[in-house]
Amino acid sequence: KKKKKKKKKKKGDKDIVQLLDERGLDIGITDDQGNNIAHFAALVFNGKSTLQYLVDKYGDAFRANALARVESNLSEYDAQSQSDLQTTKRYTGGFNFDARNNNGATPAYNAAWKGQLQNLEILAGVGCNLDLGNDDGNTPLIAAAMTDQPSSIAFLLDKGCEVNQVNKGEETALYWAAYNCSTASLEVLLQRGVKIEKCDKFGNTPLLVAADHGEVKAVRILLKHNANVNHQNQIGETALMKACAEGHMECVKELVKCPQCNPDVRDDEGNSALLWTCMTGQMEVFVFLVEFWNITKEQITTLQNNDEETCIDWIVENKLERGIDVLKKLGVDVPERDESESKSKSLSQENEN
């Protein structure tokens, strides 16, 4: 009988890296995007063995030179990092586990982004700076929130990352969890002392962002944790106005159910949530709010913004039939559309363009 040939064990990524390293490969070499071996290994589950090999061989030197890292390796925007600038330099020998690629991302950032917790643990263990942001200022914590990686978020917070850290747009991890409706991440962050009213550079809170994008689950969670339903951004918009303008009915329903929700709040141009529904042609939301708030004929005829534009103006101008029906039921004498005296821009023209 012929003896069966034993199959040669296929070399894994770690074995290949080790072989190349032993044969004199520049272990810190990068591709044209500035990624080194650790950047790639951090992204995938089976990258753990490669990272462990690098740590076993170069980790001690990296730890010993932890105070010799270059200032450019820190996020310039990050106020918390500023206090470290004088004492923190870049490790210039062996292998740099904090190396940043052309977009400023570190291996730890990549691991957090992909939710590769086992890789993040290895990188944290070797002493990587877990607060380094990319060129947009997004740290590993913010990256984990962007992609809904609650386990990575919890790990980073346990390692001392600041829960309220911001990127260049002054956006927090909670902001991005709300933006993407990362519900599991929202819950973790809210349990760890995050500032629920922390605004971006335009004054938008996580609640406004969630409402603007129609993320009703995020809206519900934030309201449960007492987010300010009447908060106004830099131009006076509220979460309800955002939801009304975009026609996010489920978000509207959640917001108006909140006992603190004030229907009379105005933005900087004097527009209320109800006016926003008419300006943007969101008649389903308009009908709902008229019924929910028991709007009267007097209220609908006197409600106007700073330019004296009313719901009636917008509804008639844009021939919004559902709105016209509601006005008639309220007893409003609906005027004929007069283009020469129109105060508002036609939505139909906008749609055609």
Short mmCIF file of C-alpha atoms in Angstrom, two decimals:
data_model
loop_
_atom_site.label_atom_id
_atom_site.label_comp_id
_atom_site.label_asym_id
_atom_site.label_seq_id
_atom_site.Cartn_x
_atom_site.Cartn_y
_atom_site.Cartn_z
CA LYS A 1 0.00 0.00 0.00
CA LYS A 2 1.13 3.48 -0.77
CA LYS A 3 1.81 5.56 2.26
CA LYS A 4 -0.30 8.64 2.49
CA LYS A 5 1.73 11.76 2.23
CA LYS A 6 1.44 14.00 5.22
CA LYS A 7 0.08 17.36 4.31
CA LYS A 8 2.44 20.15 5.08
CA LYS A 9 1.11 22.48 7.67
CA LYS A 10 0.11 25.68 5.98
CA LYS A 11 1.98 28.67 7.26
CA GLY A 12 -0.19 31.27 8.91
CA ASP A 13 0.25 35.03 8.75
CA LYS A 14 2.23 35.03 11.98
CA ASP A 15 4.64 32.38 10.62
CA ILE A 16 5.18 34.35 7.43
CA VAL A 17 5.82 37.57 9.35
CA GLN A 18 8.25 35.76 11.64
CA LEU A 19 10.09 34.22 8.68
CA LEU A 20 10.41 37.56 6.89
CA ASP A 21 11.50 39.24 10.11
CA GLU A 22 14.19 36.64 10.69
CA ARG A 23 15.42 37.17 7.14
CA GLY A 24 15.95 40.86 7.60
CA LEU A 25 12.67 42.44 6.55
CA ASP A 26 12.26 46.01 7.76
CA ILE A 27 9.49 45.11 10.20
CA GLY A 28 8.23 48.69 10.34
CA ILE A 29 7.79 49.02 6.58
CA THR A 30 4.51 50.59 5.43
CA ASP A 31 2.36 50.49 2.31
CA ASP A 32 1.56 53.61 0.29
CA GLN A 33 -1.24 54.42 2.77
CA GLY A 34 1.14 54.38 5.70
CA ASN A 35 -0.11 51.09 7.18
CA ASN A 36 2.38 48.79 8.86
CA ILE A 37 1.91 45.11 9.70
CA ALA A 38 0.13 45.91 12.96
CA HIS A 39 -2.44 48.10 11.18
CA PHE A 40 -3.51 45.15 9.04
CA ALA A 41 -3.30 42.55 11.80
CA ALA A 42 -5.46 44.69 14.08
CA LEU A 43 -8.35 44.59 11.61
CA VAL A 44 -8.92 40.83 11.56
CA PHE A 45 -9.60 38.10 14.09
CA ASN A 46 -6.67 35.92 13.05
CA GLY A 47 -4.36 38.93 13.35
CA LYS A 48 -4.01 38.16 17.05
CA SER A 49 -1.11 35.75 16.57
CA THR A 50 0.77 38.24 14.39
CA LEU A 51 0.31 41.00 16.95
CA GLN A 52 1.38 38.68 19.74
CA TYR A 53 4.55 37.79 17.84
CA LEU A 54 5.37 41.47 17.37
CA VAL A 55 4.69 42.18 21.04
CA ASP A 56 6.78 39.24 22.23
CA LYS A 57 9.75 40.38 20.17
CA TYR A 58 9.50 44.17 20.23
CA GLY A 59 7.15 44.92 23.11
CA ASP A 60 9.73 45.32 25.86
CA ALA A 61 11.69 47.87 23.85
CA PHE A 62 8.48 49.72 23.02
CA ARG A 63 7.46 49.86 26.68
CA ALA A 64 10.92 50.96 27.76
CA ASN A 65 10.85 53.80 25.28
CA ALA A 66 7.24 54.79 25.93
CA LEU A 67 8.38 58.31 26.82
CA ALA A 68 10.31 58.71 23.60
CA ARG A 69 7.52 59.15 21.08
CA VAL A 70 7.33 61.95 18.57
CA GLU A 71 4.90 64.83 19.25
CA SER A 72 3.38 64.39 15.80
CA ASN A 73 2.10 61.04 16.97
CA LEU A 74 -0.42 62.82 19.19
CA SER A 75 -3.73 64.34 18.14
CA GLU A 76 -3.02 68.06 17.91
CA TYR A 77 -6.65 68.97 18.50
CA ASP A 78 -7.09 66.89 21.65
CA ALA A 79 -6.93 69.10 24.73
CA GLN A 80 -6.21 66.14 26.96
CA SER A 81 -3.25 65.12 24.85
CA GLN A 82 -1.81 68.62 25.07
CA SER A 83 -0.72 68.07 28.66
CA ASP A 84 1.33 65.08 27.50
CA LEU A 85 3.12 66.86 24.67
CA GLN A 86 6.16 67.83 26.70
CA THR A 87 6.75 64.38 28.18
CA THR A 88 5.56 62.03 25.45
CA LYS A 89 7.77 61.32 22.46
CA ARG A 90 7.77 58.68 19.79
CA TYR A 91 9.58 55.40 20.12
CA THR A 92 12.08 55.47 17.26
CA GLY A 93 13.67 52.02 17.46
CA GLY A 94 12.32 48.51 16.88
CA PHE A 95 8.60 48.53 16.17
CA ASN A 96 6.20 51.40 16.81
CA PHE A 97 2.82 50.05 17.92
CA ASP A 98 1.45 53.60 17.98
CA ALA A 99 2.36 54.34 14.35
CA ARG A 100 -0.23 56.38 12.49
CA ASN A 101 -1.08 55.79 8.84
CA ASN A 102 -1.74 58.52 6.28
CA ASN A 103 -5.18 59.14 7.78
CA GLY A 104 -3.78 59.27 11.28
CA ALA A 105 -5.23 55.93 12.37
CA THR A 106 -3.25 53.70 14.74
CA PRO A 107 -3.47 49.90 15.02
CA ALA A 108 -5.56 50.42 18.18
CA TYR A 109 -7.95 52.62 16.20
CA ASN A 110 -8.32 49.88 13.58
CA ALA A 111 -8.98 47.22 16.21
CA ALA A 112 -11.63 49.38 17.89
CA TRP A 113 -13.26 50.26 14.56
CA LYS A 114 -13.63 46.59 13.64
CA GLY A 115 -14.53 45.46 17.15
CA GLN A 116 -11.53 43.12 17.33
CA LEU A 117 -11.40 43.11 21.11
CA GLN A 118 -8.70 40.43 21.36
CA ASN A 119 -6.40 42.61 19.25
CA LEU A 120 -7.26 45.72 21.23
CA GLU A 121 -6.34 43.89 24.43
CA ILE A 122 -2.91 42.97 23.05
CA LEU A 123 -2.22 46.53 21.92
CA ALA A 124 -3.35 47.95 25.24
CA GLY A 125 -1.15 45.43 27.03
CA VAL A 126 1.96 46.57 25.20
CA GLY A 127 1.31 50.16 26.28
CA CYS A 128 -0.29 51.73 23.22
CA ASN A 129 -1.80 55.17 23.65
CA LEU A 130 -5.51 54.43 23.42
CA ASP A 131 -6.45 58.10 23.16
CA LEU A 132 -4.65 58.83 19.88
CA GLY A 133 -7.05 60.21 17.29
CA ASN A 134 -6.90 60.07 13.51
CA ASP A 135 -6.72 63.17 11.30
CA ASP A 136 -10.39 63.91 12.02
CA GLY A 137 -9.73 63.59 15.72
CA ASN A 138 -11.65 60.35 16.03
CA THR A 139 -10.15 58.25 18.82
CA PRO A 140 -10.51 54.47 19.21
CA LEU A 141 -13.45 55.11 21.57
CA ILE A 142 -15.26 57.25 19.01
CA ALA A 143 -14.42 54.74 16.26
CA ALA A 144 -15.96 51.94 18.33
CA ALA A 145 -19.12 54.01 18.83
CA MET A 146 -19.34 54.72 15.09
CA THR A 147 -19.50 51.01 14.31
CA ASP A 148 -21.47 49.89 17.40
CA GLN A 149 -18.79 47.92 19.22
CA PRO A 150 -20.04 47.98 22.83
CA SER A 151 -17.47 45.47 24.11
CA SER A 152 -14.62 47.59 22.74
CA ILE A 153 -16.20 50.71 24.25
CA ALA A 154 -16.46 49.09 27.68
CA PHE A 155 -12.86 47.87 27.44
CA LEU A 156 -11.51 51.29 26.47
CA LEU A 157 -13.41 52.98 29.29
CA ASP A 158 -12.08 50.39 31.74
CA LYS A 159 -8.59 51.31 30.52
CA GLY A 160 -9.18 54.94 31.45
CA CYS A 161 -10.24 56.54 28.17
CA GLU A 162 -12.23 59.73 28.75
CA VAL A 163 -15.89 59.02 27.97
CA ASN A 164 -16.55 62.62 26.83
CA GLN A 165 -13.55 63.01 24.52
CA VAL A 166 -14.34 64.88 21.29
CA ASN A 167 -13.08 64.95 17.71
CA LYS A 168 -12.39 68.04 15.61
CA GLY A 169 -16.12 68.57 15.09
CA GLU A 170 -16.58 68.43 18.88
CA GLU A 171 -18.51 65.19 18.41
CA THR A 172 -18.41 62.60 21.19
CA ALA A 173 -18.73 58.83 21.15
CA LEU A 174 -22.34 59.29 22.33
CA TYR A 175 -22.99 61.64 19.40
CA TRP A 176 -21.88 58.99 16.92
CA ALA A 177 -23.71 56.19 18.68
CA ALA A 178 -26.88 58.29 18.36
CA TYR A 179 -26.12 59.22 14.74
CA ASN A 180 -25.85 55.56 13.73
CA CYS A 181 -28.45 54.27 16.20
CA SER A 182 -25.82 52.07 17.84
CA THR A 183 -28.20 51.16 20.64
CA ALA A 184 -25.93 48.76 22.52
CA SER A 185 -23.15 51.36 22.50
CA LEU A 186 -25.57 54.06 23.64
CA GLU A 187 -26.52 52.01 26.68
CA VAL A 188 -22.89 51.34 27.62
CA LEU A 189 -21.92 55.01 27.32
CA LEU A 190 -24.96 56.23 29.25
CA GLN A 191 -24.14 53.86 32.07
CA ARG A 192 -20.60 55.20 32.28
CA GLY A 193 -21.23 58.85 33.06
CA VAL A 194 -21.28 60.36 29.59
CA LYS A 195 -22.55 63.94 29.26
CA ILE A 196 -25.84 63.50 27.45
CA GLU A 197 -26.10 67.20 26.50
CA LYS A 198 -22.57 67.53 25.07
CA CYS A 199 -22.93 69.44 21.77
CA ASP A 200 -21.06 69.35 18.51
CA LYS A 201 -19.63 72.58 17.07
CA PHE A 202 -23.07 73.52 15.74
CA GLY A 203 -24.80 73.07 19.07
CA ASN A 204 -26.44 69.75 18.19
CA THR A 205 -26.86 67.26 21.01
CA PRO A 206 -27.04 63.49 20.44
CA LEU A 207 -30.85 63.75 20.68
CA LEU A 208 -31.00 66.31 17.85
CA VAL A 209 -28.74 64.14 15.71
CA ALA A 210 -30.81 61.01 16.32
CA ALA A 211 -34.06 62.86 15.52
CA ASP A 212 -32.58 64.40 12.37
CA HIS A 213 -31.64 60.95 11.06
CA GLY A 214 -34.87 59.25 12.06
CA GLU A 215 -33.24 56.96 14.60
CA VAL A 216 -36.29 56.37 16.79
CA LYS A 217 -34.64 53.73 19.00
CA ALA A 218 -31.84 56.15 19.83
CA VAL A 219 -34.38 58.93 20.49
CA ARG A 220 -36.27 56.63 22.85
CA ILE A 221 -33.12 55.65 24.77
CA LEU A 222 -31.90 59.24 25.10
CA LEU A 223 -35.28 60.47 26.34
CA LYS A 224 -35.35 57.60 28.85
CA HIS A 225 -32.08 59.01 30.19
CA ASN A 226 -33.60 62.50 30.49
CA ALA A 227 -32.11 64.19 27.43
CA ASN A 228 -33.37 67.78 27.11
CA VAL A 229 -36.16 67.53 24.54
CA ASN A 230 -36.28 71.33 24.10
CA HIS A 231 -32.55 71.92 23.59
CA GLN A 232 -31.86 74.33 20.73
CA ASN A 233 -28.78 74.32 18.53
CA GLN A 234 -26.96 77.43 17.34
CA ILE A 235 -29.78 78.39 14.97
CA GLY A 236 -32.53 77.56 17.42
CA GLU A 237 -33.59 74.18 16.06
CA THR A 238 -34.91 71.48 18.39
CA ALA A 239 -35.03 67.71 17.99
CA LEU A 240 -38.73 67.99 17.19
CA MET A 241 -38.11 70.55 14.44
CA LYS A 242 -35.46 68.27 12.92
CA ALA A 243 -37.79 65.27 12.97
CA CYS A 244 -40.69 67.31 11.54
CA ALA A 245 -38.61 68.75 8.72
CA GLU A 246 -37.45 65.28 7.65
CA GLY A 247 -40.84 63.63 8.09
CA HIS A 248 -39.64 61.14 10.69
CA MET A 249 -43.07 60.35 12.10
CA GLU A 250 -42.01 57.77 14.70
CA CYS A 251 -39.43 60.17 16.12
CA VAL A 252 -42.04 62.94 16.22
CA LYS A 253 -44.40 60.69 18.18
CA GLU A 254 -41.70 59.82 20.72
CA LEU A 255 -40.72 63.46 21.19
CA VAL A 256 -44.21 64.90 21.63
CA LYS A 257 -45.07 62.17 24.15
CA CYS A 258 -42.37 63.59 26.40
CA PRO A 259 -44.16 65.73 29.05
CA GLN A 260 -41.50 68.44 28.79
CA CYS A 261 -41.85 68.85 25.02
CA ASN A 262 -42.77 72.48 24.26
CA PRO A 263 -44.64 72.94 20.94
CA ASP A 264 -44.14 76.72 21.05
CA VAL A 265 -40.33 76.77 20.84
CA ARG A 266 -39.13 78.87 17.86
CA ASP A 267 -35.90 78.77 15.90
CA ASP A 268 -33.92 81.90 15.00
CA GLU A 269 -36.28 82.61 12.08
CA GLY A 270 -39.35 82.26 14.23
CA ASN A 271 -40.38 78.86 12.91
CA SER A 272 -42.08 76.37 15.22
CA ALA A 273 -42.20 72.61 14.69
CA LEU A 274 -45.65 72.94 13.12
CA LEU A 275 -44.42 75.59 10.69
CA TRP A 276 -41.53 73.31 9.77
CA THR A 277 -43.96 70.57 8.71
CA CYS A 278 -45.66 72.99 6.32
CA MET A 279 -42.44 74.50 4.94
CA THR A 280 -41.14 71.06 4.07
CA GLY A 281 -44.44 69.59 2.90
CA GLN A 282 -44.59 66.92 5.60
CA MET A 283 -48.37 66.72 5.68
CA GLU A 284 -48.60 63.37 7.45
CA VAL A 285 -46.72 64.88 10.38
CA PHE A 286 -48.75 68.10 10.12
CA VAL A 287 -52.05 66.20 10.35
CA PHE A 288 -50.77 64.21 13.33
CA LEU A 289 -49.62 67.31 15.24
CA VAL A 290 -52.84 69.23 14.58
CA GLU A 291 -54.79 66.34 16.09
CA PHE A 292 -52.33 65.60 18.90
CA TRP A 293 -52.15 69.22 20.06
CA ASN A 294 -55.82 69.96 19.31
CA ILE A 295 -54.85 72.94 17.16
CA THR A 296 -57.69 75.44 16.72
CA LYS A 297 -58.63 77.71 13.84
CA GLU A 298 -57.35 80.73 15.78
CA GLN A 299 -54.01 79.07 16.47
CA ILE A 300 -53.43 77.99 12.88
CA THR A 301 -54.32 81.41 11.46
CA THR A 302 -52.16 83.39 13.88
CA LEU A 303 -49.09 81.15 13.91
CA GLN A 304 -46.37 82.84 11.85
CA ASN A 305 -42.60 83.20 11.67
CA ASN A 306 -40.41 86.32 11.59
CA ASP A 307 -41.28 86.89 7.92
CA GLU A 308 -44.99 86.64 8.73
CA GLU A 309 -45.28 83.35 6.84
CA THR A 310 -48.02 81.05 8.11
CA CYS A 311 -48.91 77.39 7.73
CA ILE A 312 -51.71 78.54 5.45
CA ASP A 313 -49.26 80.34 3.15
CA TRP A 314 -47.09 77.25 2.71
CA ILE A 315 -49.98 74.82 2.30
CA VAL A 316 -51.80 76.94 -0.29
CA GLU A 317 -48.63 77.91 -2.16
CA ASN A 318 -47.61 74.31 -2.62
CA LYS A 319 -51.12 72.88 -3.19
CA LEU A 320 -50.76 70.45 -0.30
CA GLU A 321 -54.16 68.77 -0.51
CA ARG A 322 -54.04 66.98 2.84
CA GLY A 323 -53.14 70.24 4.50
CA ILE A 324 -55.92 72.09 2.70
CA ASP A 325 -58.42 69.48 3.89
CA VAL A 326 -57.27 69.97 7.49
CA LEU A 327 -57.54 73.75 7.20
CA LYS A 328 -61.08 73.48 5.87
CA LYS A 329 -62.07 71.12 8.71
CA LEU A 330 -60.78 73.73 11.15
CA GLY A 331 -63.02 76.29 9.47
CA VAL A 332 -60.24 78.25 7.81
CA ASP A 333 -61.24 80.24 4.74
CA VAL A 334 -58.58 78.85 2.41
CA PRO A 335 -57.51 81.46 -0.19
CA GLU A 336 -56.76 80.64 -3.79
CA ARG A 337 -53.10 80.36 -4.70
CA ASP A 338 -51.77 83.73 -5.85
CA GLU A 339 -48.25 83.41 -7.25
CA SER A 340 -47.77 87.15 -7.52
CA GLU A 341 -48.22 87.58 -3.78
CA SER A 342 -46.71 84.28 -2.66
CA LYS A 343 -44.52 84.56 0.40
CA SER A 344 -43.00 81.12 0.07
CA LYS A 345 -41.01 79.17 -2.46
CA SER A 346 -42.82 76.37 -4.26
CA LEU A 347 -41.87 72.92 -3.06
CA SER A 348 -42.98 71.48 -6.39
CA GLN A 349 -40.38 73.63 -8.16
CA GLU A 350 -37.72 72.44 -5.74
CA ASN A 351 -38.65 68.82 -6.40
CA GLU A 352 -38.54 69.35 -10.17
CA ASN A 353 -35.06 70.83 -9.85
#
